[in-house]
Coordinates of C-alpha atoms in Angstrom, one line a residue:
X70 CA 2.4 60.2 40.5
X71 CA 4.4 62.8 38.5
X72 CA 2.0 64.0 35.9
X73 CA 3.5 66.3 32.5
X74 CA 0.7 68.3 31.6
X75 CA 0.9 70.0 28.0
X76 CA -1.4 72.3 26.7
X77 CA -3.5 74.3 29.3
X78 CA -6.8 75.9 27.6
X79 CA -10.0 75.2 27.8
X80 CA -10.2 72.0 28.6
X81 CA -6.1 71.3 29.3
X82 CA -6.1 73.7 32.5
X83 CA -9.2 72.2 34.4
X84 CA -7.7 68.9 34.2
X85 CA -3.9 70.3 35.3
X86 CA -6.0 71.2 38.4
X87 CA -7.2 68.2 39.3
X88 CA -4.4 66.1 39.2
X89 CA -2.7 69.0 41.6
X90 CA -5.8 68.9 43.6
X91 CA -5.9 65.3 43.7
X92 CA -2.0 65.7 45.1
X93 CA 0.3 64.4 41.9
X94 CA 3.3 66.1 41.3
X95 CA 2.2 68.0 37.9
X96 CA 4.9 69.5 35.3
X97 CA 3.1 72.3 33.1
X98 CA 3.8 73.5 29.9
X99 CA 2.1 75.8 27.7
X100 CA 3.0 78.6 25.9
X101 CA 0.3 80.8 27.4
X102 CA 2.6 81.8 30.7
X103 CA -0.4 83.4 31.9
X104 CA -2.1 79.7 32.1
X105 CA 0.6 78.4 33.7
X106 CA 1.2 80.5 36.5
X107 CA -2.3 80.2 37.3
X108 CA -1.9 76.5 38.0
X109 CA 1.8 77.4 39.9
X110 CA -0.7 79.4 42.6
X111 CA -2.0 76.2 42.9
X112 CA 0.5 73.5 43.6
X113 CA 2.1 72.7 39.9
X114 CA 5.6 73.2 38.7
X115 CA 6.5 75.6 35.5
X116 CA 8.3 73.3 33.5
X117 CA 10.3 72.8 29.7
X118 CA 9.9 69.9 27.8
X119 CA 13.0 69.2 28.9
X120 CA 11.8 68.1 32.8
X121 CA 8.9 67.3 31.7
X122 CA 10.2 64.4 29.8
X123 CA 13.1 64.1 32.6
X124 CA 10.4 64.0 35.6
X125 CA 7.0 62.7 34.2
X126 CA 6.6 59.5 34.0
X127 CA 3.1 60.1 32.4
X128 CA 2.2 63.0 30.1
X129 CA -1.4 64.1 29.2
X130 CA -1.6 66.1 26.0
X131 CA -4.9 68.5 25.2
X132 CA -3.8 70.7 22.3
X133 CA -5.3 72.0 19.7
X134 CA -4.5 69.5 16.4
X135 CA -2.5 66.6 15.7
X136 CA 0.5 68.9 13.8
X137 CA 1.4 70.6 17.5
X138 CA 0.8 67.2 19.1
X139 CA 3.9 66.3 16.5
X140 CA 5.9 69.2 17.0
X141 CA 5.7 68.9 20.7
X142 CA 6.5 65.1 20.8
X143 CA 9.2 64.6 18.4
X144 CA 9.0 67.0 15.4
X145 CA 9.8 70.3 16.9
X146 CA 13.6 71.1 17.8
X147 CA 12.9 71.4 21.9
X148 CA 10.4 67.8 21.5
X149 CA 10.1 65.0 23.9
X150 CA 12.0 62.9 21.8
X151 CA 15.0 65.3 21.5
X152 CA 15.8 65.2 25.1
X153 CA 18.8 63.8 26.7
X154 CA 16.8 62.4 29.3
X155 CA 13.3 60.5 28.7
X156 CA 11.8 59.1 31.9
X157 CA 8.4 59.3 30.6
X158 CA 6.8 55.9 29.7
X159 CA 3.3 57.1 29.0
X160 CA 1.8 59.7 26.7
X161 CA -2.6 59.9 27.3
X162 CA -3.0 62.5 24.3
X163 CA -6.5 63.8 24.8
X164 CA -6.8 66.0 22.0
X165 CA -8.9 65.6 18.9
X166 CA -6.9 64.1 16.2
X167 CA -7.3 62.3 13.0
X168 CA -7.0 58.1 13.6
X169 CA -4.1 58.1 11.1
X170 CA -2.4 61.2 13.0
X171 CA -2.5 58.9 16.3
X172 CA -1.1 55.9 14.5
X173 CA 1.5 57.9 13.3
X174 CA 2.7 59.2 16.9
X175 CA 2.1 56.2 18.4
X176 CA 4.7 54.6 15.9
X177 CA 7.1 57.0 16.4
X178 CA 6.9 56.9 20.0
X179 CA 7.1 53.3 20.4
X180 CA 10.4 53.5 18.7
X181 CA 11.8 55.7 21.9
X182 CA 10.4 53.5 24.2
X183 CA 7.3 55.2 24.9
X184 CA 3.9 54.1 24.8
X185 CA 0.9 56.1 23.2
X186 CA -2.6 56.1 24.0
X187 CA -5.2 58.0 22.0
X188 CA -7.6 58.8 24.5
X189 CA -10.1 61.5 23.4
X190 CA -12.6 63.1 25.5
X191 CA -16.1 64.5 25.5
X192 CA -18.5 66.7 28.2
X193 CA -16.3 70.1 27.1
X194 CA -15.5 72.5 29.2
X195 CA -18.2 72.0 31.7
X196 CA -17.1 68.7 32.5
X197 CA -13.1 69.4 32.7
X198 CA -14.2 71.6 35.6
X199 CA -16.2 69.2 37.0
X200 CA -13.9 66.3 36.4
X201 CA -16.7 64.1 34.8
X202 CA -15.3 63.5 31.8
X203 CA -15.9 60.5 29.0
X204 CA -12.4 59.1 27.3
X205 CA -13.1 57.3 24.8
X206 CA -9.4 55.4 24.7
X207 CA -7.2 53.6 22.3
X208 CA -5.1 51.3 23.9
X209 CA -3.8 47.6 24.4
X210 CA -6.0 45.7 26.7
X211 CA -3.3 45.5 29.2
X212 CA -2.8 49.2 29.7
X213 CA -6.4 49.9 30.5
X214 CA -6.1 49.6 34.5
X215 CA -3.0 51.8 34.5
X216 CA -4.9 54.3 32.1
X217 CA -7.8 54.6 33.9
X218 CA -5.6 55.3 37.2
X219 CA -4.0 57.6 35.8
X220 CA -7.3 59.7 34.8
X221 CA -9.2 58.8 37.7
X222 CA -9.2 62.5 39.0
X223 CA -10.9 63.9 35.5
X224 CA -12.7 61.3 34.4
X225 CA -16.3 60.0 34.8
X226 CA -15.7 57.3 32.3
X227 CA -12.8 55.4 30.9
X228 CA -14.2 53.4 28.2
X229 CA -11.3 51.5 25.5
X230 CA -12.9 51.1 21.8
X231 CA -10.4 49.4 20.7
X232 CA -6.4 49.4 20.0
X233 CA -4.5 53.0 19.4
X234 CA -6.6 54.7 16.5
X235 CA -10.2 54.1 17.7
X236 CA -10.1 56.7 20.2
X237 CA -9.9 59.2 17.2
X238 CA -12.3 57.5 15.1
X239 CA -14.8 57.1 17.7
X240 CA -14.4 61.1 19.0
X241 CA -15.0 61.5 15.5
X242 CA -18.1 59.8 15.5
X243 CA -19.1 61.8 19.1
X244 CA -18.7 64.9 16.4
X245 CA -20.6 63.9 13.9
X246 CA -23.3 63.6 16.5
X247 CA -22.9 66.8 18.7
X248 CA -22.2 68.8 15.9
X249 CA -25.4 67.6 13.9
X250 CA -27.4 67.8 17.1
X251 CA -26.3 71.9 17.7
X252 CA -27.5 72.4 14.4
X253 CA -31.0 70.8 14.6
X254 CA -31.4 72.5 17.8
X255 CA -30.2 75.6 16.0
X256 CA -33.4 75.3 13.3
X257 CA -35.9 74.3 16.2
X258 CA -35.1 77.8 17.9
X259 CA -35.4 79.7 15.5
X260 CA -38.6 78.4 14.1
X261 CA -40.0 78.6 17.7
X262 CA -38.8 82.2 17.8
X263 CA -40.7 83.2 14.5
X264 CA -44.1 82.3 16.4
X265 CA -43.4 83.9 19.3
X266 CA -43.5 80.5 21.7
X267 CA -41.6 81.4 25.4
X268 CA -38.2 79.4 25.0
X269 CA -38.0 78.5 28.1
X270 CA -41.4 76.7 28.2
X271 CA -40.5 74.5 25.5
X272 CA -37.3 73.6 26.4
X273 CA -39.2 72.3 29.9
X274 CA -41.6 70.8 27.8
X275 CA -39.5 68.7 25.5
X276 CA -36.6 68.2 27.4
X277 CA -37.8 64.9 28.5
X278 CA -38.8 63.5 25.2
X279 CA -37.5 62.2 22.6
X280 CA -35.7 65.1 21.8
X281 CA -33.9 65.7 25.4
X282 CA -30.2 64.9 25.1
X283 CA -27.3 66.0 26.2
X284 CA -26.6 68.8 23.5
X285 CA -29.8 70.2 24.7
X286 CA -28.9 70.5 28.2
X287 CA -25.8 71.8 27.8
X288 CA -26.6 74.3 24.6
X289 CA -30.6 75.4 24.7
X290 CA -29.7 77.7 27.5
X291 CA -27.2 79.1 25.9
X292 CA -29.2 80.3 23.0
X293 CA -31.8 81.7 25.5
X294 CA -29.7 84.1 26.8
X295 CA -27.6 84.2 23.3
X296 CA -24.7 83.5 25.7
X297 CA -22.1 82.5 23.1
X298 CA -18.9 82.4 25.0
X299 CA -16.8 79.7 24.1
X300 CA -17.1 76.3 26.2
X301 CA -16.1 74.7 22.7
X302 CA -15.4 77.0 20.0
X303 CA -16.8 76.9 16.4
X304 CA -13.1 76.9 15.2
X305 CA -11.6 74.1 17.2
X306 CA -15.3 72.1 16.2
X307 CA -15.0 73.3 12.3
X308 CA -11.4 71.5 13.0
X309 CA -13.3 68.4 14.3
X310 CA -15.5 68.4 11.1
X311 CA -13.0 68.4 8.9
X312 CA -11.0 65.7 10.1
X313 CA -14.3 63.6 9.8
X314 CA -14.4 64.3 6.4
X315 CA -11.1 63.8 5.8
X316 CA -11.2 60.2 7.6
X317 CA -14.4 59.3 5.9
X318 CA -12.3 59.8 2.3
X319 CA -9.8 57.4 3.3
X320 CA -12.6 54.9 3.8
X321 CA -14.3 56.0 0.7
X322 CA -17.5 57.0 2.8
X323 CA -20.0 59.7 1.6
X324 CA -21.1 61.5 5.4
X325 CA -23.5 63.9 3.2
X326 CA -25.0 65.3 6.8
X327 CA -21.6 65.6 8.4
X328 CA -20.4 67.3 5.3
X329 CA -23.1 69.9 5.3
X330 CA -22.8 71.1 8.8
X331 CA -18.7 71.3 8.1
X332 CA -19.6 74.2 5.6
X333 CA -22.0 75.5 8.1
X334 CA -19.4 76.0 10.3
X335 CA -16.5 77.0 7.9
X336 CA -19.1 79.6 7.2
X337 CA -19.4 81.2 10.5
X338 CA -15.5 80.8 10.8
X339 CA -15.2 83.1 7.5
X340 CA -18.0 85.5 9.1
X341 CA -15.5 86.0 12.2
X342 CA -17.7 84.3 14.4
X343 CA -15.3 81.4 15.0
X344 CA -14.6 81.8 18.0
X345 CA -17.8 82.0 19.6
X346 CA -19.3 78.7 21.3
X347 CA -20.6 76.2 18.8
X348 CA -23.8 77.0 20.6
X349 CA -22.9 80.1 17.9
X350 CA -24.1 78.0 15.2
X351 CA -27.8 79.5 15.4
X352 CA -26.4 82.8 13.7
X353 CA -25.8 81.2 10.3
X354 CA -29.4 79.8 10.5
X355 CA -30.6 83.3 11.5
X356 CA -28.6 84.8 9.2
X357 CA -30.0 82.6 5.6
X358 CA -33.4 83.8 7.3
X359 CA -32.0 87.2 7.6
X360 CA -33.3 87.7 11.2

């Protein structure tokens, strides 16, 4: 296959790998030249949006909001759409976008003969280098198998929620959850830490209750060894949060949790702590305790 990949950071340049380990000719484009000559050591072609769109016939996006998504698909001067040549028939955007952003695009696209998939993904940086990912897709029925082909080499799990929008609303929803969950786990460690219990021991010793999850796994660690560097930041996750909120107003919907942990994190993005890992999050609960 001849892959486009656009955006390489945290989680765009583990997936660029694989698909040039897993032999596809891959296109790269980033602004970060650094990024991309990294992957060039390793099989992939430098490219402009201008052979990317004349080479790949798919195009996986991971950047960092649905505005640069625009810009680099058709509302920037050097965009996809602006090119005299457009080979490229499929567009598997896996950034985190509002449901009305992807809606958007994937109108706009359709009307230069491309097709859009929302297609959203979760497990963060961890599982890009892994390849394990969960997409949570987007998409008309029929494209599924093609999809799922296509990100066979970073993907765990393919799973469609329904047709172009409902990737977004359900990464949303993933959010909500992880977000919420780094935040109770937040309050739990610190309350363990004012009695002087061995962190360690209790994550062993709840891990497989109840409380065990996936956040836990990934982000109690963390907080043990107040390792904070970013696998997902507090500012791209603040970013998350607030496109939850903005989606819940267009349905109306009071998210009175969701809303709370949004200001937790804008206020660890005003304290200059946004771009520590949303593992990070403990440091506003230390800090109202003032430890």
């Amino acid at each position: 296959m001849k892959i486009g990949c656009i955006g390489l950071g945290i989680m765009g340049k583990p997936m660029a790998k694989h698909f040039i380990e897993a032999g596809h000719e891959v296109y790269l484009y980033d602004v970060n030249e650094a990024a991309v000559n990294e992957l060039v050591q390793l099989g992939g072609k430098a490219a402009t949006l201008q052979t990317v769109a004349a080479q790949a016939e798919y195009i996986i996006t991971s950047l960092p909001n649905g505005e640069i998504v625009k810009a680099v698909l058709y509302n920037g001067q050097d965009a996809l759409s602006a090119q005299p040549t457009i080979n490229t028939k499929y567009v598997i955007d896996t950034s985190s976008i509002t449901p009305s952003d992807a809606l958007e695009i994937h109108k706009t696209l359709e009307d230069v003969g491309v097709q859009y998939f929302d297609a959203p993904v979760s497990g963060g940086e961890p599982l890009a280098i892994t390849g394990e990912l969960a997409v949570m897709i987007g998409c008309d029925e029929a494209a599924l198998e093609t999809v799922k082909t296509v990100l066979e080499p970073v993907a765990a799990s393919v799973t469609r929620v329904g047709n172009v929008g409902a990737g977004s609303v359900v990464k949303l929803a993933n959010q909500i959850i992880v977000n919420t969950n780094i935040v109770a786990l937040s309050e739990a460690v610190v309350l363990a830490k004012q009695f002087d219990i061995q962190l360690e021991d209790m994550f062993e010793a709840i891990r497989g209750g109840l409380a065990g999850s996936a956040v836990m796994e990934a982000k109690f660690p963390k907080m043990i060894a107040e390792d904070y560097a970013p696998g997902g930041t507090i500012n791209i996750n603040y970013k998350d949060l607030k496109n939850v909120m903005m989606t819940a107003d267009t349905a109306n919907l009071a998210l009175p949790v969701a809303n709370m942990v949004k200001e937790m994190y804008k206020a660890e993005v005003a304290s200059d702590r946004g771009n520590n890992d949303h593992s990070g999050i403990i440091k506003y609960i230390e800090n109202i305790n003032k430890l």
